[in-house]
Amino acid sequence: MRLALGVSRRALCATLLALIAASLAPPSLQAKEWTTIRIGTEGAYPPFNFVDSNQQLQGFDIDIAKAICDEEKVTCEFVAQDWDGLIPALLAGKYDAIFASMSITEERKNAIAFSNKYYQSPALFVADKKNAALVPTPQAMAGKTIGAQSATVSAKYLDGVFAPAGAEIKLYATQDEANLDLASGRVDAVLADKVVMLPWLEKSPDGRCCQMIGADVNDPKYFGEGIGAGLRKDDPDLKALIDKGIADIRANGAYAKINAKYFPFSLY
Amino acid sequence: MTAADFLGSAGFDPVLLDQYGPSLLRGLRTTLALVAISVPLGFALALPLAFVRVEGGPLLRAAATGFTGFFRGTPLLAQLFLLYYGAAQFHGALQAAGVWWMFRDAFWCAILTFTLNTASYQAEILRGAAQAIPAGQIEAGRALGFGQFGIYRAIVGPQALILALRPLGNELILMIKASSLASVVTVVDLMGASKRAFSGSLDFEVYLWAALIYLALVEIVRRIWNALERRMTRHLRTA
């Protein structure tokens, strides 16, 4: 009886494990006809992706993804996912593509594939107006505290270049949290995407504390070759579809219209 | 053979260990500091709180009940956010009061939140333990001429501590794990260091290391608590 019970329990475990494995396994590797693309985004990175007052995802990334889907006659479904978990969830098959202002870097290319770039923007240091004289070089920032969003190219750059020179790096789950701590003086400066920081400086009440310091930061070793859609490496047909979509909306003016809706300058 | 070689031979990725092992150990130090400061401070705060809950007048008792009710009734994460980002809204006033240095630092914000939180749990544990001592013993103490302080020191205290020991050990274990929440307000504790290592490597193995280290910490506490209980109850055992 004990033995029989043991065996059946083991069989039950094996069945459960198999079920879990099946539900976690990425979609099959065969080429498939894409009719619906599930898109993961962060939803906390205005003006690129954010949740509006009606709980709808909005922003430049979202509009670009929708335009590509319209152009290529496929259905888009959007899923919001915390920034840290975007790549793991893509690999786990929770969605098929990331449109979340993700920089195309060598490090990320070890894990995932990228579409061609759909925009490019340098990073920028922002500091309190009291610290306007601060020069954002590794030497001058020794002993200062610099904030950034974790797992971003800005964070990697700070860890690689500014931390060894003696700056303290504080990393935040969202850009909003880093900006809050800049406004309250917990960090001396923040490094982030220029096109995200400029609207914050100009439009938000908190942003009045601060101003940009130094020049654009775009060290190619850290900042990569622009922003692309993150894809699984085993979906080359989806990459082809999205690359074609980017080229098509660039050619037919849809891209320019979206660009003008958000920014008075070209983002490509 | 270095520690990394040894762990490498146990099936862990030696390159990954070499790159991120030291930062995880630095994170572990911060985790230990968070727990080692906030739990004893919480205990020191819990003693008067529990006393007031049992012996205080209606006003004091209501205040203590409100305090423990708030901290036990809301998520620790919400308390941490409230204190960290809430304090930032008043940084002018806090600066004027000369305490902004503490609220500016994420580590001390976490210590303050954890201390208040664990104090309310520990106070409830101590209150329950004190109230479990039979009233007859206290009456007997009074009959023998003990004052209020003497009764707590000689009769209620020692027995209540034995009753409270296990739940307090539980609370310590819960705090070891809950301290990982500090990583969301930029404290680079064991969890924070693991998150950073993961975002650098995209290798889940670093979370496995973190889990094993937390597991080891909890196991150490469990053993210490077993020894403590054996020692504190040695007068209750027959030879």
Coordinates of C-alpha atoms in Angstrom, one line a residue:
Chain A
M1 CA 0.0 0.0 0.0
R2 CA 2.8 2.4 1.0
L3 CA 4.7 1.5 -2.2
A4 CA 1.6 1.9 -4.4
L5 CA 0.9 5.2 -2.8
G6 CA 4.5 6.3 -3.4
V7 CA 4.4 5.4 -7.0
S8 CA 1.1 7.1 -7.7
R9 CA 2.3 10.2 -6.0
R10 CA 5.4 10.2 -8.1
A11 CA 3.3 9.7 -11.2
L12 CA 1.1 12.7 -10.1
C13 CA 4.3 14.8 -9.6
A14 CA 5.6 13.9 -13.0
T15 CA 2.3 14.8 -14.6
L16 CA 2.2 18.1 -12.8
L17 CA 5.7 18.9 -13.8
A18 CA 5.0 18.0 -17.4
L19 CA 2.0 20.3 -17.4
I20 CA 4.0 23.1 -15.9
A21 CA 6.8 22.6 -18.4
A22 CA 4.3 22.6 -21.3
S23 CA 2.7 25.8 -20.2
L24 CA 6.1 27.5 -19.8
A25 CA 7.6 26.3 -23.0
P26 CA 8.1 28.9 -25.7
P27 CA 5.9 28.6 -28.7
S28 CA 7.1 26.0 -31.2
L29 CA 10.1 26.8 -33.4
Q30 CA 8.4 26.3 -36.7
A31 CA 7.8 29.3 -38.8
K32 CA 4.3 30.5 -38.1
E33 CA 1.8 32.9 -39.7
W34 CA 1.6 35.9 -37.5
T35 CA -1.9 37.1 -37.2
T36 CA -1.8 38.4 -33.6
I37 CA 1.3 39.9 -31.9
R38 CA 1.3 40.2 -28.2
I39 CA 3.4 43.2 -27.2
G40 CA 5.0 43.8 -23.8
T41 CA 5.7 47.3 -22.6
E42 CA 6.5 49.0 -19.3
G43 CA 3.7 51.6 -19.1
A44 CA 5.7 53.8 -16.7
Y45 CA 8.0 55.8 -19.1
P46 CA 6.2 58.9 -20.4
P47 CA 6.0 60.1 -23.0
F48 CA 7.1 56.8 -24.6
N49 CA 4.8 54.4 -22.8
F50 CA 2.4 55.2 -19.9
V51 CA -1.0 54.4 -18.6
D52 CA -3.5 57.2 -19.1
S53 CA -6.4 58.2 -16.8
N54 CA -8.6 55.6 -18.6
Q55 CA -6.1 52.8 -17.7
Q56 CA -5.2 52.6 -21.4
L57 CA -1.5 52.3 -22.6
Q58 CA -0.4 55.4 -24.5
G59 CA 2.8 56.9 -25.9
F60 CA 5.2 56.9 -28.7
D61 CA 6.2 53.3 -28.4
I62 CA 2.6 52.2 -28.4
D63 CA 1.7 54.4 -31.4
I64 CA 4.6 53.0 -33.4
A65 CA 3.7 49.4 -32.5
K66 CA 0.0 50.1 -33.5
A67 CA 1.1 51.7 -36.8
I68 CA 3.3 48.7 -37.6
C69 CA 0.5 46.3 -36.9
D70 CA -2.0 48.3 -39.0
E71 CA 0.4 48.5 -41.8
E72 CA 1.2 44.8 -41.8
K73 CA -2.5 43.8 -41.2
V74 CA -1.9 42.0 -37.9
T75 CA -3.7 42.4 -34.5
C76 CA -1.7 43.9 -31.6
E77 CA -2.4 43.1 -28.0
F78 CA -0.6 45.0 -25.3
V79 CA 0.6 43.7 -21.9
A80 CA 2.2 45.9 -19.2
Q81 CA 5.2 44.4 -17.4
D82 CA 7.7 45.9 -15.0
W83 CA 10.9 47.0 -16.7
D84 CA 13.2 44.5 -14.8
G85 CA 11.0 41.6 -16.0
L86 CA 10.5 42.6 -19.6
I87 CA 13.2 40.3 -21.1
P88 CA 12.5 37.3 -18.9
A89 CA 8.8 37.5 -19.7
L90 CA 9.5 37.7 -23.4
L91 CA 11.7 34.6 -23.2
A92 CA 9.0 32.8 -21.1
G93 CA 6.6 33.4 -24.0
K94 CA 4.3 35.8 -22.1
Y95 CA 4.3 38.0 -25.2
D96 CA 6.1 38.1 -28.6
A97 CA 7.7 41.6 -28.8
I98 CA 8.9 44.4 -26.5
F99 CA 8.1 47.9 -27.5
A100 CA 9.4 49.8 -24.4
S101 CA 12.1 52.2 -25.6
M102 CA 14.7 49.4 -25.1
S103 CA 18.2 50.2 -26.4
I104 CA 19.8 47.7 -28.7
T105 CA 23.0 46.6 -26.9
E106 CA 25.5 43.9 -27.3
E107 CA 24.8 42.6 -23.8
R108 CA 21.0 42.2 -24.4
K109 CA 21.7 40.7 -27.8
N110 CA 23.2 37.7 -25.9
A111 CA 19.7 37.0 -24.7
I112 CA 17.3 38.3 -27.3
A113 CA 17.1 39.6 -30.9
F114 CA 16.2 43.1 -31.9
S115 CA 14.3 44.7 -34.8
N116 CA 16.0 47.5 -36.6
K117 CA 15.9 50.8 -34.7
Y118 CA 12.7 52.8 -34.6
Y119 CA 14.2 55.8 -32.8
Q120 CA 17.4 57.0 -31.3
S121 CA 18.1 59.5 -28.5
P122 CA 21.1 60.4 -26.4
A123 CA 21.2 60.4 -22.6
L124 CA 21.6 63.5 -20.5
F125 CA 22.6 64.4 -17.0
V126 CA 20.1 66.5 -15.0
A127 CA 20.9 68.2 -11.7
D128 CA 19.4 70.6 -9.2
K129 CA 19.8 74.3 -10.3
K130 CA 21.9 74.8 -7.2
N131 CA 24.4 72.4 -8.7
A132 CA 24.3 74.0 -12.2
A133 CA 28.1 74.3 -12.1
L134 CA 28.6 70.6 -11.7
V135 CA 30.5 69.1 -14.6
P136 CA 29.3 65.5 -15.3
T137 CA 32.8 63.9 -15.7
P138 CA 33.7 60.8 -13.7
Q139 CA 36.4 62.9 -11.8
A140 CA 34.1 65.8 -11.0
M141 CA 31.3 63.4 -9.9
A142 CA 33.5 61.5 -7.4
G143 CA 31.7 61.4 -4.1
K144 CA 28.4 62.5 -5.6
T145 CA 25.2 60.4 -5.8
I146 CA 23.8 59.7 -9.2
G147 CA 20.5 58.1 -9.9
A148 CA 19.2 56.1 -12.8
Q149 CA 16.5 53.5 -13.7
S150 CA 17.9 50.0 -13.0
A151 CA 18.7 47.7 -15.8
T152 CA 18.9 50.6 -18.3
V153 CA 21.8 51.6 -20.5
S154 CA 22.2 54.7 -18.3
A155 CA 22.6 52.4 -15.2
K156 CA 25.1 50.3 -17.0
Y157 CA 27.1 53.4 -18.1
L158 CA 27.1 54.8 -14.6
D159 CA 28.2 51.5 -13.1
G160 CA 30.9 51.1 -15.7
V161 CA 32.3 54.6 -15.9
F162 CA 31.2 56.7 -12.9
A163 CA 31.1 54.1 -10.0
P164 CA 34.8 53.1 -10.5
A165 CA 35.8 56.9 -10.2
G166 CA 34.0 57.1 -6.8
A167 CA 30.4 58.2 -7.5
E168 CA 27.6 56.5 -5.6
I169 CA 25.0 55.0 -8.0
K170 CA 21.4 54.6 -6.9
L171 CA 19.1 52.6 -9.1
Y172 CA 15.3 52.8 -9.2
A173 CA 12.6 50.6 -10.5
T174 CA 11.0 53.4 -12.5
Q175 CA 12.3 56.7 -13.9
D176 CA 9.6 58.6 -12.0
E177 CA 11.1 57.4 -8.7
A178 CA 14.6 58.5 -9.7
N179 CA 13.1 61.9 -10.7
L180 CA 11.3 62.2 -7.3
D181 CA 14.6 61.7 -5.5
L182 CA 16.3 64.2 -7.7
A183 CA 13.6 66.8 -6.8
S184 CA 14.0 66.1 -3.1
G185 CA 17.8 66.2 -3.2
R186 CA 18.5 62.6 -2.3
V187 CA 20.5 62.3 -5.5
D188 CA 22.8 65.0 -6.9
A189 CA 22.1 64.2 -10.5
V190 CA 20.1 61.8 -12.7
L191 CA 21.2 60.3 -16.0
A192 CA 18.4 59.3 -18.4
D193 CA 17.2 59.6 -21.9
K194 CA 17.1 63.2 -23.1
V195 CA 13.7 63.0 -24.7
V196 CA 12.3 61.8 -21.4
M197 CA 14.0 64.3 -19.2
L198 CA 13.2 67.4 -21.3
P199 CA 9.4 67.2 -21.0
W200 CA 9.9 66.5 -17.2
L201 CA 12.0 69.6 -16.8
E202 CA 9.6 71.8 -18.8
K203 CA 6.2 70.5 -17.8
S204 CA 6.2 68.8 -14.4
P205 CA 6.0 70.9 -11.2
D206 CA 8.8 68.7 -9.7
G207 CA 11.0 69.3 -12.7
R208 CA 11.3 73.0 -12.0
C209 CA 14.0 72.2 -9.4
C210 CA 16.5 71.1 -12.0
Q211 CA 18.2 71.7 -15.3
M212 CA 20.4 69.7 -17.7
I213 CA 24.1 69.8 -17.2
G214 CA 26.9 68.9 -19.6
A215 CA 26.5 67.6 -23.1
D216 CA 24.6 64.7 -24.7
V217 CA 25.9 61.3 -23.5
N218 CA 26.0 58.6 -26.3
D219 CA 29.1 56.5 -25.7
P220 CA 28.4 53.7 -28.3
K221 CA 30.0 51.1 -26.1
Y222 CA 27.1 51.5 -23.6
F223 CA 24.3 53.2 -25.4
G224 CA 24.2 50.9 -28.4
E225 CA 22.7 51.6 -31.8
G226 CA 19.3 53.0 -31.0
I227 CA 16.0 51.8 -29.8
G228 CA 14.5 48.6 -31.2
A229 CA 11.7 46.1 -30.6
G230 CA 13.0 43.2 -28.4
L231 CA 12.2 39.8 -29.9
R232 CA 13.0 36.1 -29.3
K233 CA 15.9 34.8 -31.3
D234 CA 13.8 31.9 -32.7
D235 CA 11.2 34.2 -34.3
P236 CA 13.1 35.5 -37.4
D237 CA 9.9 35.8 -39.4
L238 CA 8.5 38.2 -36.7
K239 CA 11.7 40.2 -36.9
A240 CA 11.3 40.4 -40.7
L241 CA 7.7 41.5 -40.3
I242 CA 8.5 44.2 -37.8
D243 CA 11.5 45.4 -39.8
K244 CA 9.3 45.7 -42.9
G245 CA 6.7 47.5 -40.8
I246 CA 9.2 50.1 -39.6
A247 CA 10.5 50.7 -43.1
D248 CA 6.9 51.0 -44.4
I249 CA 5.7 53.5 -41.8
R250 CA 8.9 55.5 -42.4
A251 CA 8.1 55.6 -46.1
N252 CA 4.4 56.3 -46.0
G253 CA 4.5 59.2 -43.5
A254 CA 2.8 57.4 -40.6
Y255 CA 6.0 57.6 -38.6
A256 CA 6.5 61.3 -39.2
K257 CA 2.9 62.0 -38.0
I258 CA 3.5 60.1 -34.7
N259 CA 6.8 61.8 -34.3
A260 CA 5.2 65.2 -34.7
K261 CA 2.5 64.3 -32.2
Y262 CA 5.1 63.9 -29.4
F263 CA 8.3 65.9 -30.4
P264 CA 9.0 69.0 -32.4
F265 CA 12.2 67.4 -33.7
S266 CA 13.0 64.2 -35.6
L267 CA 13.6 61.2 -33.3
Y268 CA 14.8 58.8 -36.0
Chain B
M1 CA 41.3 26.1 -4.0
T2 CA 39.3 29.3 -3.6
A3 CA 35.7 29.5 -2.5
A4 CA 34.7 30.3 -6.0
D5 CA 36.5 27.1 -7.3
F6 CA 34.7 25.0 -4.7
L7 CA 31.2 26.5 -5.5
G8 CA 32.1 26.1 -9.2
S9 CA 32.7 22.4 -8.7
A10 CA 29.3 22.2 -7.0
G11 CA 27.7 23.1 -10.3
F12 CA 27.6 26.9 -10.0
D13 CA 28.8 29.1 -12.8
P14 CA 32.4 30.1 -11.8
V15 CA 32.6 33.1 -14.1
L16 CA 29.3 34.5 -12.8
L17 CA 30.4 33.9 -9.2
D18 CA 33.7 35.7 -9.9
Q19 CA 31.9 38.7 -11.4
Y20 CA 28.9 39.0 -9.0
G21 CA 29.8 36.9 -5.9
P22 CA 31.6 39.8 -4.1
S23 CA 28.8 42.3 -4.6
L24 CA 26.3 39.7 -3.3
L25 CA 28.4 39.3 -0.2
R26 CA 28.5 43.1 0.3
G27 CA 24.7 43.0 -0.1
L28 CA 24.5 40.3 2.6
R29 CA 26.4 42.6 5.0
T30 CA 23.7 45.3 4.4
T31 CA 20.9 42.8 4.9
L32 CA 22.5 41.7 8.2
A33 CA 22.9 45.3 9.3
L34 CA 19.2 46.0 8.5
V35 CA 18.0 43.1 10.6
A36 CA 20.5 43.4 13.4
I37 CA 19.6 47.0 14.0
S38 CA 15.8 47.1 13.4
V39 CA 14.8 43.9 15.3
P40 CA 16.5 44.7 18.6
L41 CA 15.3 48.3 18.4
G42 CA 11.9 47.0 17.7
F43 CA 12.1 44.8 20.8
A44 CA 13.1 47.7 22.9
L45 CA 10.1 49.6 21.6
A46 CA 7.8 46.6 22.0
L47 CA 8.4 46.2 25.7
P48 CA 6.8 49.5 26.8
L49 CA 4.1 49.0 24.1
A50 CA 3.1 45.6 25.4
F51 CA 3.2 46.9 29.0
V52 CA 0.9 49.8 28.1
R53 CA -1.4 47.4 26.2
V54 CA -1.8 45.3 29.4
E55 CA -1.5 47.8 32.2
G56 CA -2.1 51.2 30.7
G57 CA -5.1 53.5 31.2
P58 CA -7.8 53.7 28.5
L59 CA -6.0 56.6 26.6
L60 CA -2.6 55.0 26.5
R61 CA -4.0 51.7 25.7
A62 CA -6.0 53.1 22.7
A63 CA -2.9 54.8 21.4
A64 CA -0.8 51.6 21.6
T65 CA -3.6 49.6 20.0
G66 CA -3.9 52.2 17.2
F67 CA -0.1 52.0 16.6
T68 CA 0.1 48.2 16.4
G69 CA -3.1 48.1 14.4
F70 CA -1.8 50.4 11.8
F71 CA 1.6 48.7 11.4
R72 CA 0.1 45.2 11.4
G73 CA -2.8 46.1 9.2
T74 CA -1.0 47.7 6.2
P75 CA 1.6 46.2 3.9
L76 CA 5.2 46.8 4.9
L77 CA 6.0 47.8 1.3
A78 CA 3.3 50.5 1.5
Q79 CA 4.8 51.7 4.8
L80 CA 8.2 51.9 3.3
F81 CA 7.1 53.8 0.2
L82 CA 5.0 56.2 2.4
L83 CA 8.0 56.9 4.7
Y84 CA 10.6 57.2 1.9
Y85 CA 8.7 59.2 -0.8
G86 CA 6.3 60.8 1.7
A87 CA 9.2 62.2 3.7
A88 CA 10.7 63.6 0.5
Q89 CA 7.6 65.8 0.1
F90 CA 8.5 67.5 3.4
H91 CA 12.2 67.7 3.0
G92 CA 12.2 71.5 3.6
A93 CA 10.5 71.0 7.0
L94 CA 12.7 68.0 7.8
Q95 CA 15.8 69.9 6.9
A96 CA 14.7 72.8 9.2
A97 CA 14.2 70.2 12.0
G98 CA 17.7 68.9 11.4
V99 CA 16.6 65.3 10.7
W100 CA 16.7 65.3 6.9
W101 CA 20.1 63.5 6.9
M102 CA 18.3 60.5 8.2
F103 CA 15.3 60.7 5.8
R104 CA 17.6 61.5 3.0
D105 CA 19.4 58.1 3.4
A106 CA 17.4 55.1 2.1
F107 CA 19.1 52.8 4.6
W108 CA 17.9 54.8 7.6
C109 CA 14.4 55.1 6.1
A110 CA 14.3 51.3 5.9
I111 CA 15.6 50.9 9.4
L112 CA 13.0 53.3 10.8
T113 CA 10.1 51.6 8.9
F114 CA 11.3 48.1 9.8
T115 CA 11.7 49.0 13.5
L116 CA 8.2 50.5 13.8
N117 CA 6.7 47.5 11.9
T118 CA 8.5 44.8 13.9
A119 CA 7.9 46.6 17.2
S120 CA 4.1 46.3 16.7
Y121 CA 4.3 42.6 15.9
Q122 CA 6.7 42.0 18.8
A123 CA 4.5 44.0 21.2
E124 CA 1.5 41.8 20.3
I125 CA 3.6 38.7 20.9
L126 CA 4.8 40.0 24.3
R127 CA 1.3 41.1 25.3
G128 CA -0.1 37.7 24.5
A129 CA 2.6 36.0 26.4
A130 CA 2.2 38.3 29.5
Q131 CA -1.6 37.7 29.5
A132 CA -1.1 34.0 29.3
I133 CA 0.4 33.9 32.8
P134 CA -2.3 32.7 35.2
A135 CA -3.8 35.6 37.3
G136 CA -3.4 33.4 40.4
Q137 CA 0.3 33.7 40.2
I138 CA 0.1 37.5 40.2
E139 CA -2.3 37.5 43.1
A140 CA 0.1 35.2 45.0
G141 CA 2.9 37.6 44.2
R142 CA 0.9 40.5 45.6
A143 CA 0.1 38.5 48.7
L144 CA 3.8 37.9 49.2
G145 CA 4.3 41.7 49.1
F146 CA 5.7 42.1 45.5
G147 CA 5.1 45.5 43.9
Q148 CA 4.0 45.9 40.3
F149 CA 7.6 46.1 39.0
G150 CA 8.7 43.1 41.1
I151 CA 5.8 41.0 39.8
Y152 CA 6.9 41.7 36.2
R153 CA 10.6 41.2 36.9
A154 CA 10.3 38.0 38.9
I155 CA 7.0 36.3 38.0
V156 CA 5.5 37.4 34.7
G157 CA 8.6 38.4 32.8
P158 CA 10.7 35.2 32.9
Q159 CA 7.7 33.0 32.1
A160 CA 6.3 35.2 29.4
L161 CA 9.7 35.3 27.7
I162 CA 9.7 31.5 27.4
L163 CA 6.2 31.7 25.9
A164 CA 7.3 34.5 23.5
L165 CA 10.5 32.9 22.4
R166 CA 9.2 30.9 19.5
P167 CA 6.9 33.6 18.1
L168 CA 9.8 36.1 18.4
G169 CA 12.0 33.7 16.5
N170 CA 9.4 33.6 13.8
E171 CA 9.2 37.3 13.7
L172 CA 13.0 37.5 13.3
I173 CA 12.8 35.1 10.4
L174 CA 10.0 37.1 8.8
M175 CA 12.1 40.2 9.1
I176 CA 15.2 38.6 7.5
K177 CA 13.0 37.9 4.5
A178 CA 11.0 41.2 4.6
S179 CA 14.3 43.2 4.7
S180 CA 14.5 42.4 1.0
L181 CA 11.9 45.1 0.4
A182 CA 14.5 47.7 1.2
S183 CA 15.8 47.0 -2.3
V184 CA 12.9 48.8 -3.8
V185 CA 14.0 52.1 -2.3
T186 CA 17.5 51.8 -3.6
V187 CA 19.2 50.0 -0.7
V188 CA 21.6 47.5 -2.1
D189 CA 21.0 44.7 0.3
L190 CA 21.3 41.0 -0.7
M191 CA 18.1 41.3 -2.9
G192 CA 19.2 44.6 -4.4
A193 CA 22.6 43.2 -5.3
S194 CA 21.0 40.1 -6.8
K195 CA 18.7 42.3 -8.9
R196 CA 21.7 44.3 -10.2
A197 CA 23.6 41.1 -10.9
F198 CA 20.6 39.7 -12.8
S199 CA 20.1 42.8 -14.9
G200 CA 23.8 42.6 -15.8
S201 CA 23.9 38.9 -16.6
L202 CA 20.2 37.9 -17.3
D203 CA 21.1 34.7 -15.6
F204 CA 18.6 33.4 -13.0
E205 CA 21.3 31.6 -11.2
V206 CA 22.0 34.7 -9.1
Y207 CA 18.5 34.6 -7.6
L208 CA 19.2 30.9 -6.7
W209 CA 22.3 32.1 -4.8
A210 CA 20.3 34.7 -3.0
A211 CA 17.6 32.2 -2.1
L212 CA 20.3 29.8 -0.7
I213 CA 21.8 32.5 1.4
Y214 CA 18.4 33.6 2.8
L215 CA 17.8 29.9 3.5
A216 CA 21.1 29.5 5.3
L217 CA 20.4 32.6 7.4
V218 CA 17.0 31.2 8.5
E219 CA 18.5 27.9 9.3
I220 CA 21.2 29.5 11.5
V221 CA 18.4 31.4 13.4
R222 CA 16.4 28.2 13.8
R223 CA 19.4 26.5 15.4
I224 CA 20.2 29.4 17.7
W225 CA 16.6 29.5 18.8
N226 CA 16.6 25.7 19.5
A227 CA 19.6 26.2 21.7
L228 CA 18.1 29.3 23.4
E229 CA 14.9 27.4 24.2
R230 CA 16.9 24.5 25.6
R231 CA 18.8 26.8 27.8
M232 CA 15.8 28.9 29.0
T233 CA 13.7 25.8 29.8
R234 CA 16.3 23.7 31.5
H235 CA 14.7 24.2 34.9
L236 CA 11.4 22.7 33.5
R237 CA 13.0 19.4 32.5
T238 CA 13.3 16.4 34.7
A239 CA 16.8 14.9 34.8

